[in-house]
Amino acid sequence: MCGIVGYAGPAVDGKALDVVMEGLARLEYRGYDSAGVALVCDGDVVSDKRAGKLANLRGALEAAPPPSSATAIGHTRWATHGGPTDANAHPHRGGDHDQIAVVHNGIIENFHALKNELLAAGVEFRSETDTEVAAHLVARAYDEVGDLTEAMRQVVGRLEGAFTLLAVHADSPNTVVAARRNSPLVVGVGDGETFLGSDVAAFIGYTRHAVELGQDEIVTITPGHYEVITFDGEPTSGKAYEVTWDAASAEKGGYDTFMEKEINEQPAAVRDTLLGRTDDAGELVLDELRIDEERLNAVDRITIVACGTAAYAGMVAKYAIETWARIPVEVSLAHEFRYCDPIIGPNTLVVSISQSGETMDTLMAVRHARELGALTLSICNTHGATIPRESDAVLYTHAGPEIAVASTKAFLAQITAAYVLGLYLTQLKGGTWADEARAVMAALHDVPAKVQEVIDQMGRVKEIARFMADTRSVLFLGRNVGYPVAMEGALKLKELAYIHAEGFAAGELKHGPIALIEPGQPVFIVVPSPDEPHGLHGKVVSNIQEIRARGARTIVVAEEGDEEVVPFADEVIRIPAVAPLLQPLLAVVPLQVFALHLSSAKGLDVDQPRNLAKSVTVE
Ligand code: M6R
């Protein structure tokens, strides 16, 4: 939540502002309630900030361009304390002459006490935010110590909660100081210029040399240089790495929306997540896990922690891992797991799933699990993010940057990585277990081409979506691995089209939800493969008949060749046949496409739906 950019570079006309505005445009998916910039110019700090999307700020800056500068910070906000107004937008200013500007991501939990202290000292506040407290505190500390890094160090020692803070001072024309605790921040190192960003997308157009910072660290950037110290003032160094994707990956590439592009990237997301994980004999090789085989072989229970779409990926994984590896798997919403007393044994593996690797609820769950003595493994799409850094092991998904707020390709990549993990645990058991793991892996390698087939046949789904632009409620049904797919379909529709939608386990219908069915009620049904071994196909076909008899409009997602569904379907959307447990990778695609096109038919913002942000970095 919130995107932050910082820049210290050469005094090239207007470059600092251009870099920061470009960075904000790339980070706007992290929050889009308001935006602002501050520039250090000729012994002064100049700032502008506007409620609404970045376009509002851009318009204001074009109408009244600020003076040229070599040093700048910027912010795009998802409001926490104080509504999305001009006054509450960042940067916030501090000091007798507004000589400080600060931007912030996170929540300063003790801001009330600090604000009261400042009010008592006569400080006037101009916003309702927690951030303004930090601006005044840094300004006052600077007045005492005359050094921006030391001023920041003194202030962060007083703050509680989660924060990334960036500050510039009128007397430090080439310097941006940043601090992080529980909130993301990366450094980008260019030739004679240095960048800061909530993630590497902020500066990917300029450099792929990145440095990840640890917890409770402060970085001071100047043109081409950076220095890192801990909150205790000890010198330390970040961890340098090369970003493996380029600026084009974070652009729309000819598509109208990022979501459409990302749906089309799903075959590659699955393929790349499988890449390099099997040897010539088809055996899984997961050296990257950094956990020895003996320890993994002893795992007798798995708890998956995640939120939203990632949690649905976890639910799919539960069915698969329990079937293949015969290890009990529980899926907990991370925010629930954190505040209960989970039963963690010495051989419990806690698997977190997170696209961003920064979701605060999931991070807190991982920390909780570690405190309880669990072995922790992160399935993550973002290199060097906090969750993988704080986990014992990591299995990266290779979906590339996901910019649309609604998750699509990350979901498929998360399921794929979780399958790989489950199959690896199965393989470790040896004998026929290993044979089965090899056979499923072989089938998994065929999935990207099948996902492509689904994507290529979405014409009718788009039409259905357009016809349904006025629909007020849609239900989704599934069973077994189709159940989390149904819930994911409902989540996509809620977040993108603002339509009431619910996903149910089809078996639950008769226990209550069937009362919702009235003539014309649209219901999507994810039909299990006719090869599903527990006979669920027939049961779901019966469910379709039951709701159709009560007037539902049935939109059935079924495998090619499954003719049994035809008499009871108002619409049949075909997907290629695949092993039953792998079906979610195909069945979810029409539901994503449906939500996308219903949202655009309603004229809504597909990539940046209201009230949301891509990366939820507050609890
Ligand atoms: O970055 P994460 O995978 O941890 O994010 C988890 C959820 O916030 C995320 O999946 C959210 O539900 C998506 N907007 C759904 O499309």
XYZ file of C-alpha atoms and ligand atoms in Angstrom:
635
model
C 0.000 0.000 0.000
C 1.392 3.341 -1.107
C 4.193 3.677 -3.620
C 7.363 5.559 -2.767
C 10.081 6.883 -5.065
C 13.312 8.734 -4.338
C 16.060 10.044 -6.610
C 19.470 11.656 -6.240
C 21.259 12.343 -9.518
C 23.057 14.877 -11.656
C 21.664 18.346 -12.147
C 20.162 17.594 -15.553
C 17.279 19.856 -16.402
C 14.063 18.426 -14.984
C 15.368 14.867 -14.682
C 14.646 14.357 -10.976
C 10.999 15.231 -11.465
C 10.731 13.049 -14.588
C 12.275 10.064 -12.797
C 9.990 10.405 -9.813
C 6.837 10.893 -11.903
C 7.731 7.895 -14.062
C 8.389 5.844 -10.929
C 5.048 6.888 -9.457
C 3.285 5.895 -12.672
C 4.828 2.428 -12.390
C 3.928 2.188 -8.697
C 0.445 3.651 -8.962
C -0.992 0.137 -8.626
C 0.153 0.223 -4.997
C -2.301 3.012 -4.146
C -4.123 5.661 -6.114
C -6.037 7.906 -3.715
C -3.642 10.843 -4.092
C -0.085 11.617 -5.154
C 2.636 14.150 -4.508
C 6.274 15.099 -5.053
C 8.908 17.193 -3.291
C 12.074 18.551 -4.907
C 15.114 20.166 -3.380
C 15.727 23.353 -5.366
C 18.250 26.105 -4.615
C 18.210 25.809 -0.828
C 14.494 25.251 -0.703
C 12.091 22.320 -0.822
C 9.242 22.679 -3.317
C 6.297 20.302 -3.210
C 2.960 19.680 -4.854
C 0.327 17.088 -4.014
C -3.172 16.319 -5.247
C -6.085 14.112 -4.279
C -7.108 11.573 -6.909
C -5.057 9.703 -9.437
C -1.569 10.613 -10.557
C -3.048 12.375 -13.597
C -4.286 15.149 -11.294
C -0.797 15.772 -9.976
C 0.655 15.601 -13.475
C -1.840 18.232 -14.663
C -0.962 20.515 -11.749
C 2.776 20.177 -12.395
C 2.313 20.900 -16.082
C 0.288 24.002 -15.261
C 2.891 25.250 -12.760
C 6.228 23.493 -13.372
C 8.564 23.451 -10.364
C 12.194 24.643 -10.697
C 14.749 22.121 -11.959
C 16.216 19.819 -9.335
C 18.659 16.920 -8.887
C 16.938 15.446 -5.833
C 13.323 14.431 -5.421
C 10.887 12.160 -3.600
C 7.369 11.107 -4.566
C 4.410 9.222 -3.189
C 1.221 7.607 -4.415
C -1.186 6.925 -1.577
C -3.687 4.379 -0.317
C -5.303 6.264 2.538
C -5.106 4.928 6.095
C -5.113 7.884 8.522
C -7.152 10.723 7.045
C -9.260 10.667 3.882
C -7.937 11.054 0.347
C -7.658 14.860 0.267
C -5.004 17.300 -0.969
C -4.069 18.064 2.633
C -3.615 14.439 3.591
C -1.659 13.584 0.448
C 2.114 13.173 0.866
C 4.707 14.728 1.071
C 4.216 16.256 4.490
C 6.315 19.210 5.469
C 8.032 20.047 8.733
C 10.257 22.715 10.240
C 9.826 26.433 10.826
C 10.319 27.167 7.133
C 8.983 23.884 5.789
C 12.566 22.875 5.143
C 11.750 19.148 5.442
C 9.525 16.958 3.249
C 8.636 13.394 4.158
C 6.756 10.581 2.423
C 5.651 7.448 4.224
C 4.265 3.977 3.620
C 2.816 2.124 6.598
C 1.206 3.095 9.878
C 2.860 4.841 12.806
C 0.935 3.206 15.616
C 1.994 5.582 18.419
C 1.282 8.723 16.418
C -1.393 9.996 18.845
C 1.045 10.233 21.740
C 3.704 11.814 19.529
C 1.207 14.266 18.060
C 0.049 15.355 21.519
C 3.655 15.949 22.502
C 4.218 18.084 19.393
C 0.958 19.983 19.868
C 1.990 20.781 23.430
C 5.252 22.148 22.031
C 3.277 24.477 19.760
C 3.593 22.604 16.463
C 0.698 23.219 14.078
C -0.646 20.308 12.070
C -2.010 20.648 8.561
C -3.298 17.131 7.979
C -4.995 14.235 9.746
C -2.209 11.807 8.918
C 0.174 9.874 11.131
C 2.959 10.804 8.697
C 2.969 14.491 9.542
C 4.223 13.572 13.009
C 7.363 12.093 11.424
C 7.896 15.233 9.314
C 7.867 17.478 12.391
C 10.012 15.110 14.422
C 12.676 14.835 11.694
C 12.702 18.623 11.277
C 13.205 19.152 15.012
C 15.883 16.485 15.258
C 17.687 18.021 12.271
C 17.687 21.395 13.990
C 19.560 19.785 16.859
C 22.029 17.501 15.066
C 22.409 19.207 11.676
C 22.525 15.902 9.798
C 19.596 14.306 7.991
C 20.691 10.686 8.470
C 21.236 11.135 12.189
C 17.970 13.051 12.511
C 16.135 10.164 10.821
C 17.923 7.654 13.057
C 16.836 9.463 16.190
C 13.246 9.684 15.030
C 12.775 6.069 13.922
C 13.856 5.022 17.402
C 10.677 6.672 18.672
C 8.259 5.242 16.116
C 6.160 2.123 16.561
C 4.456 0.253 13.752
C 5.355 -0.244 10.122
C 7.019 2.355 7.986
C 9.131 3.220 5.057
C 10.033 6.890 5.414
C 11.857 9.076 2.917
C 13.029 12.577 3.783
C 14.716 15.472 2.008
C 15.976 18.689 3.573
C 16.514 22.086 1.991
C 20.121 22.161 3.274
C 21.014 18.745 1.743
C 20.589 19.346 -1.998
C 21.938 15.933 -3.130
C 20.637 13.638 -0.429
C 17.592 11.505 0.261
C 17.464 9.565 3.531
C 15.166 6.563 3.929
C 14.355 4.175 6.746
C 12.420 0.936 6.743
C 10.725 -1.247 9.291
C 8.175 -3.872 8.211
C 7.580 -2.060 4.958
C 9.256 -2.446 1.563
C 12.142 -0.376 0.188
C 14.777 -1.130 -2.462
C 17.710 0.891 -3.731
C 18.550 1.181 -7.426
C 22.122 2.000 -8.361
C 22.722 3.741 -11.681
C 25.672 5.506 -13.244
C 26.047 8.676 -11.186
C 22.467 8.429 -9.938
C 20.728 6.503 -7.184
C 17.101 5.552 -6.784
C 14.727 4.422 -4.061
C 11.472 2.582 -4.622
C 8.838 0.532 -2.870
C 9.744 -2.039 -5.479
C 12.132 -2.201 -8.399
C 9.416 -1.189 -10.875
C 10.015 2.377 -9.631
C 13.405 2.577 -11.372
C 13.453 -0.350 -13.790
C 13.529 2.087 -16.723
C 16.952 3.327 -15.512
C 18.816 0.467 -13.859
C 18.557 -3.250 -13.075
C 21.173 -3.086 -10.278
C 19.166 -3.308 -7.081
C 20.009 -3.535 -3.400
C 17.630 -5.032 -0.885
C 17.638 -3.550 2.594
C 17.176 -5.438 5.829
C 14.745 -4.786 8.622
C 15.377 -1.641 10.690
C 17.894 -0.090 8.334
C 18.505 3.462 7.128
C 19.932 4.268 3.723
C 21.354 7.599 2.614
C 21.516 8.061 -1.142
C 23.568 10.616 -3.052
C 24.247 10.631 -6.808
C 25.745 7.201 -7.611
C 26.305 6.231 -3.944
C 24.436 4.787 -1.005
C 25.308 4.079 2.615
C 23.367 1.818 4.931
C 23.292 1.836 8.725
C 21.119 0.042 11.246
C 18.697 1.861 13.515
C 21.466 1.500 16.133
C 23.837 3.447 13.903
C 26.039 0.475 12.952
C 27.296 0.502 9.342
C 25.957 -2.389 7.309
C 25.454 -3.192 3.641
C 22.386 -4.182 1.701
C 22.286 -7.255 -0.514
C 22.916 -6.402 -4.172
C 21.138 -8.303 -6.954
C 20.243 -7.957 -10.612
C 16.595 -7.594 -11.603
C 15.810 -10.316 -14.141
C 13.072 -8.475 -16.029
C 13.104 -5.210 -17.893
C 10.955 -2.110 -18.239
C 8.904 -3.645 -21.081
C 7.626 -6.337 -18.675
C 6.037 -3.605 -16.589
C 4.280 -1.958 -19.545
C 0.994 -2.803 -21.225
C 2.688 -3.972 -24.407
C -0.200 -3.116 -26.727
C -2.992 -4.424 -24.479
C -5.707 -2.090 -23.217
C -5.133 -3.119 -19.618
C -2.436 -4.783 -17.556
C -4.948 -7.410 -16.504
C -5.569 -8.459 -20.091
C -1.842 -8.623 -20.703
C -1.301 -10.653 -17.546
C -4.074 -13.126 -18.433
C -2.292 -13.638 -21.744
C 1.020 -14.170 -19.947
C -0.342 -17.110 -17.972
C 1.047 -19.890 -20.154
C 4.504 -18.340 -19.718
C 3.970 -17.887 -15.978
C 3.285 -21.613 -15.554
C 6.071 -22.639 -17.947
C 8.658 -20.385 -16.298
C 7.685 -21.535 -12.828
C 8.327 -25.133 -13.905
C 11.559 -24.264 -15.692
C 14.736 -25.847 -14.370
C 12.982 -27.802 -11.671
C 13.365 -31.276 -13.195
C 16.461 -33.160 -14.318
C 16.811 -35.200 -17.522
C 15.124 -38.191 -15.878
C 12.068 -36.092 -15.017
C 12.921 -35.997 -11.290
C 12.307 -32.838 -9.343
C 15.428 -31.014 -8.183
C 14.772 -28.261 -5.650
C 18.239 -27.400 -4.325
C 17.086 -23.783 -4.075
C 14.904 -24.718 -1.086
C 17.940 -24.772 1.220
C 16.248 -27.330 3.517
C 17.882 -30.726 3.702
C 15.921 -33.726 2.489
C 15.869 -35.401 5.893
C 14.147 -32.395 7.460
C 11.608 -32.211 4.633
C 10.980 -35.932 4.753
C 10.086 -35.588 8.410
C 7.351 -33.013 7.696
C 4.127 -34.524 9.025
C 1.821 -31.542 8.723
C 1.580 -28.462 6.522
C -0.167 -25.185 7.259
C -0.580 -22.755 4.396
C -0.965 -19.071 5.288
C -2.026 -16.504 2.706
C -4.693 -13.919 1.870
C -7.146 -13.382 -0.974
C -6.275 -15.036 -4.237
C -3.096 -16.500 -2.753
C -5.206 -18.258 -0.114
C -7.332 -19.813 -2.874
C -4.115 -21.062 -4.487
C -3.351 -22.575 -1.085
C -6.735 -24.312 -1.017
C -6.074 -25.860 -4.415
C -2.681 -26.997 -3.101
C -4.307 -28.639 -0.091
C -6.332 -31.034 -2.244
C -3.321 -31.858 -4.388
C -0.692 -32.267 -1.667
C -2.952 -34.402 0.518
C -3.716 -36.669 -2.437
C -0.127 -36.980 -3.668
C 2.019 -36.816 -0.533
C -0.567 -37.962 2.047
C 0.473 -35.156 4.394
C -2.351 -33.293 6.145
C -2.609 -29.702 4.927
C -4.529 -26.899 6.590
C -5.125 -23.544 4.942
C -5.409 -20.493 7.186
C -6.107 -16.934 6.218
C -2.920 -15.278 7.435
C -4.706 -12.654 9.535
C -6.670 -15.377 11.334
C -3.628 -17.596 11.855
C -1.692 -14.727 13.444
C -4.243 -14.147 16.164
C -5.094 -17.683 17.202
C -3.160 -20.456 18.892
C -2.224 -22.684 15.996
C -0.938 -26.145 16.784
C 2.613 -26.243 15.486
C 4.691 -29.362 16.029
C 8.435 -29.830 15.452
C 7.705 -31.230 11.999
C 5.124 -28.675 10.894
C 5.952 -26.858 7.677
C 4.270 -23.460 7.374
C 4.030 -22.440 3.733
C 3.232 -18.811 3.010
C 1.972 -17.844 -0.439
C 2.281 -14.230 -1.535
C 2.746 -12.575 -4.905
C 4.224 -9.400 -3.458
C 6.031 -10.978 -0.523
C 5.080 -7.853 1.422
C 1.488 -8.537 2.526
C 1.598 -7.513 6.173
C -0.980 -10.078 7.332
C 1.047 -12.860 5.754
C 4.346 -11.507 7.053
C 2.958 -11.412 10.588
C 1.699 -14.989 10.215
C 5.163 -16.122 9.101
C 6.781 -14.410 12.070
C 4.211 -15.986 14.371
C 4.939 -19.410 12.887
C 8.678 -18.954 13.403
C 8.163 -17.890 16.994
C 6.198 -21.110 17.494
C 9.100 -23.113 16.099
C 7.737 -24.021 12.661
C 9.852 -24.520 9.589
C 8.736 -21.787 7.153
C 8.727 -21.797 3.377
C 7.676 -18.897 1.189
C 6.132 -19.213 -2.267
C 6.691 -15.742 -3.641
C 6.857 -13.836 -6.915
C 9.040 -10.940 -5.804
C 12.766 -11.402 -5.430
C 14.172 -10.288 -2.102
C 10.805 -9.293 -0.620
C 10.421 -9.351 3.152
C 8.478 -12.625 3.450
C 10.973 -14.802 1.550
C 13.813 -13.037 3.339
C 12.351 -13.908 6.709
C 11.481 -17.516 5.811
C 13.690 -20.578 6.151
C 13.193 -21.450 2.512
C 11.801 -19.943 -0.652
C 10.335 -21.275 -3.857
C 10.040 -18.384 -6.288
C 7.256 -18.251 -8.832
C 8.346 -16.781 -12.141
C 5.268 -14.893 -13.278
C 7.120 -11.602 -13.864
C 5.757 -8.332 -12.493
C 2.010 -8.361 -11.862
C 0.715 -4.807 -12.085
C -3.086 -5.164 -12.268
C -4.547 -5.120 -8.792
C -6.590 -8.229 -9.576
C -4.260 -11.184 -9.439
C -4.290 -13.569 -12.416
C -0.961 -14.927 -13.603
C 0.394 -14.950 -10.047
C -2.481 -17.290 -9.087
C -1.544 -19.818 -11.751
C 2.133 -19.538 -10.852
C 1.363 -19.992 -7.139
C -0.665 -23.132 -7.808
C 2.133 -24.431 -10.030
C 4.803 -23.809 -7.378
C 2.641 -25.420 -4.699
C 2.175 -28.469 -6.946
C 5.958 -28.620 -7.424
C 6.426 -28.525 -3.658
C 3.793 -31.232 -3.113
C 5.299 -33.428 -5.794
C 8.772 -32.955 -4.344
C 7.534 -34.102 -0.930
C 5.901 -37.063 -2.715
C 9.104 -37.889 -4.578
C 11.091 -37.863 -1.320
C 9.036 -40.841 -0.170
C 10.647 -42.873 -2.953
C 9.345 -46.010 -4.708
C 5.967 -45.768 -6.416
C 5.460 -42.341 -4.829
C 8.371 -41.051 -6.889
C 6.892 -42.652 -10.025
C 3.621 -40.868 -9.458
C 5.382 -37.553 -8.885
C 7.240 -37.983 -12.171
C 4.018 -38.769 -14.051
C 2.216 -35.709 -12.666
C 5.203 -33.489 -13.465
C 5.095 -34.731 -17.048
C 1.383 -33.825 -17.229
C 2.105 -30.434 -15.686
C 4.565 -29.630 -18.453
C 1.659 -29.938 -20.953
C -0.473 -27.407 -19.072
C 0.919 -24.119 -20.500
C -0.161 -25.106 -24.030
C -3.616 -25.988 -22.711
C -3.923 -22.662 -20.884
C -3.106 -21.019 -24.204
C -5.926 -22.994 -25.871
C -8.376 -21.682 -23.271
C -7.182 -18.102 -23.776
C -7.579 -18.483 -27.540
C -11.237 -19.512 -27.203
C -12.613 -16.760 -25.004
C -14.806 -15.027 -27.600
C -18.098 -16.331 -26.200
C -17.092 -15.551 -22.598
C -16.470 -11.938 -23.581
C -19.919 -11.783 -25.209
C -21.595 -13.266 -22.134
C -19.822 -10.680 -19.978
C -21.035 -7.824 -22.168
C -24.654 -9.101 -22.072
C -24.471 -9.310 -18.309
C -23.290 -5.756 -17.626
C -26.471 -5.021 -15.615
C -26.387 -8.209 -13.560
C -26.560 -7.583 -9.826
C -25.471 -10.967 -8.484
C -23.550 -13.980 -9.770
C -22.954 -17.278 -7.999
C -20.077 -19.683 -8.598
C -20.089 -23.384 -7.746
C -17.327 -25.950 -7.661
C -16.231 -29.062 -5.815
C -12.866 -30.347 -4.654
C -10.221 -28.289 -6.514
C -13.073 -26.564 -8.335
C -14.313 -25.070 -5.050
C -11.414 -22.606 -4.589
C -11.695 -21.843 -8.305
C -15.348 -20.884 -7.732
C -14.314 -18.619 -4.868
C -11.589 -17.039 -6.967
C -14.146 -16.390 -9.744
C -16.386 -14.641 -7.217
C -13.501 -12.580 -5.810
C -12.513 -11.417 -9.299
C -16.052 -10.266 -9.974
C -16.392 -8.466 -6.651
C -13.140 -6.572 -6.928
C -13.398 -5.716 -10.618
C -17.090 -5.249 -11.351
C -18.413 -4.376 -7.854
C -21.074 -7.051 -8.238
C -22.270 -9.229 -5.425
C -20.748 -12.630 -6.056
C -20.251 -15.738 -3.981
C -18.424 -18.969 -4.503
C -19.786 -22.124 -2.903
C -18.839 -25.752 -2.598
C -21.579 -27.235 -4.773
C -22.342 -29.864 -2.121
C -23.269 -27.092 0.270
C -26.082 -25.818 -1.964
C -28.850 -27.834 -0.378
C -27.728 -26.691 3.067
C -28.865 -23.141 2.468
C -27.531 -21.258 -0.561
C -30.012 -22.862 -2.973
C -32.569 -20.477 -1.484
C -30.793 -17.715 -3.397
C -31.742 -19.257 -6.731
C -34.572 -17.453 -8.451
C -35.510 -17.237 -12.133
C -32.653 -15.759 -14.154
C -30.002 -15.974 -11.422
C -26.679 -16.504 -13.248
C -24.608 -19.352 -11.835
C -21.189 -20.435 -13.062
C -20.461 -24.087 -12.407
C -16.933 -25.481 -12.571
C -17.529 -29.112 -13.512
C -14.913 -31.639 -12.354
C -13.225 -33.840 -14.899
C -15.291 -36.936 -15.748
C -12.111 -38.805 -14.624
C -12.335 -37.372 -11.137
C -11.870 -40.477 -8.958
C -14.516 -39.795 -6.287
C -17.484 -39.625 -8.647
C -17.875 -35.869 -8.207
C -18.599 -35.273 -11.869
C -22.021 -36.937 -11.641
C -22.840 -35.150 -8.409
C -22.089 -31.731 -9.897
C -24.177 -32.557 -12.986
C -27.047 -33.267 -10.554
C -26.430 -29.916 -8.852
C -26.710 -28.177 -12.222
C -30.066 -29.856 -12.796
C -31.285 -28.843 -9.352
C -30.550 -25.160 -9.811
C -31.750 -25.132 -13.419
C -35.067 -26.591 -12.259
C -35.399 -23.525 -10.021
C -34.773 -21.064 -12.827
C -31.009 -20.474 -12.626
C -29.169 -19.463 -15.780
C -26.349 -22.001 -15.860
C -22.968 -21.143 -17.335
C -20.982 -24.340 -17.238
C -17.192 -24.649 -17.435
C -16.619 -28.229 -18.569
C -13.968 -30.291 -20.270
C -14.021 -30.964 -23.980
C -15.948 -34.142 -24.660
C -18.057 -33.872 -21.508
C -21.501 -34.171 -23.139
C -23.432 -34.992 -19.958
C -23.585 -31.327 -18.985
C -25.033 -30.129 -22.275
C -28.767 -30.694 -21.623
C -28.640 -28.614 -18.430
C -26.380 -25.774 -19.521
C -27.507 -22.437 -20.885
C -23.906 -21.881 -21.903
C -21.003 -24.315 -22.058
C -17.466 -22.976 -21.876
C -14.995 -25.618 -22.931
C -11.571 -26.278 -21.459
C -9.137 -29.012 -22.557
C -9.126 -32.299 -20.639
C -6.405 -32.510 -18.014
C -5.609 -34.593 -14.906
C -8.390 -33.770 -12.387
C -6.128 -32.114 -9.808
C -4.544 -29.855 -12.434
C -7.877 -28.544 -13.713
C -7.826 -25.265 -11.705
C -5.027 -23.973 -13.938
C -7.456 -24.076 -16.868
C -10.878 -23.611 -15.259
C -10.071 -20.277 -13.640
C -9.153 -18.584 -16.928
C -12.743 -18.095 -18.238
C -13.730 -16.691 -14.852
C -10.894 -14.136 -15.004
C -11.822 -13.168 -18.561
C -15.493 -12.871 -17.577
C -14.711 -10.491 -14.695
C -12.375 -8.396 -16.833
C -14.910 -7.912 -19.616
C -17.841 -7.328 -17.303
C -15.797 -4.625 -15.589
C -14.935 -2.943 -18.879
C -18.532 -3.286 -20.102
C -19.513 -1.277 -17.033
C -16.874 1.322 -17.877
C -14.867 0.628 -14.720
C -11.138 0.863 -14.145
C -9.990 -2.723 -14.656
C -6.440 -2.297 -13.393
C -7.129 -0.068 -10.431
C -10.494 -0.964 -8.903
C -11.890 1.315 -6.243
C -10.732 1.127 -2.617
C -8.013 -1.415 -3.351
C -4.237 -1.475 -3.663
C -1.992 -4.127 -5.072
C 0.187 -4.714 -2.096
C -1.509 -4.684 1.306
C 1.329 -3.607 3.567
C -0.753 -2.710 6.607
C -2.601 -5.085 8.922
O 0.719 -10.114 -2.641
P -0.174 -11.182 -2.083
O -0.223 -12.403 -2.952
O 0.218 -11.552 -0.666
O -1.609 -10.564 -2.008
C -2.656 -11.259 -1.399
C -3.996 -10.635 -1.717
O -4.049 -9.330 -1.222
C -4.275 -10.605 -3.223
O -4.226 -11.885 -3.774
C -5.669 -9.998 -3.498
O -6.655 -10.827 -2.991
C -5.854 -9.760 -4.998
N -6.187 -8.383 -5.249
C -6.945 -10.568 -5.595
O -7.060 -10.348 -6.963
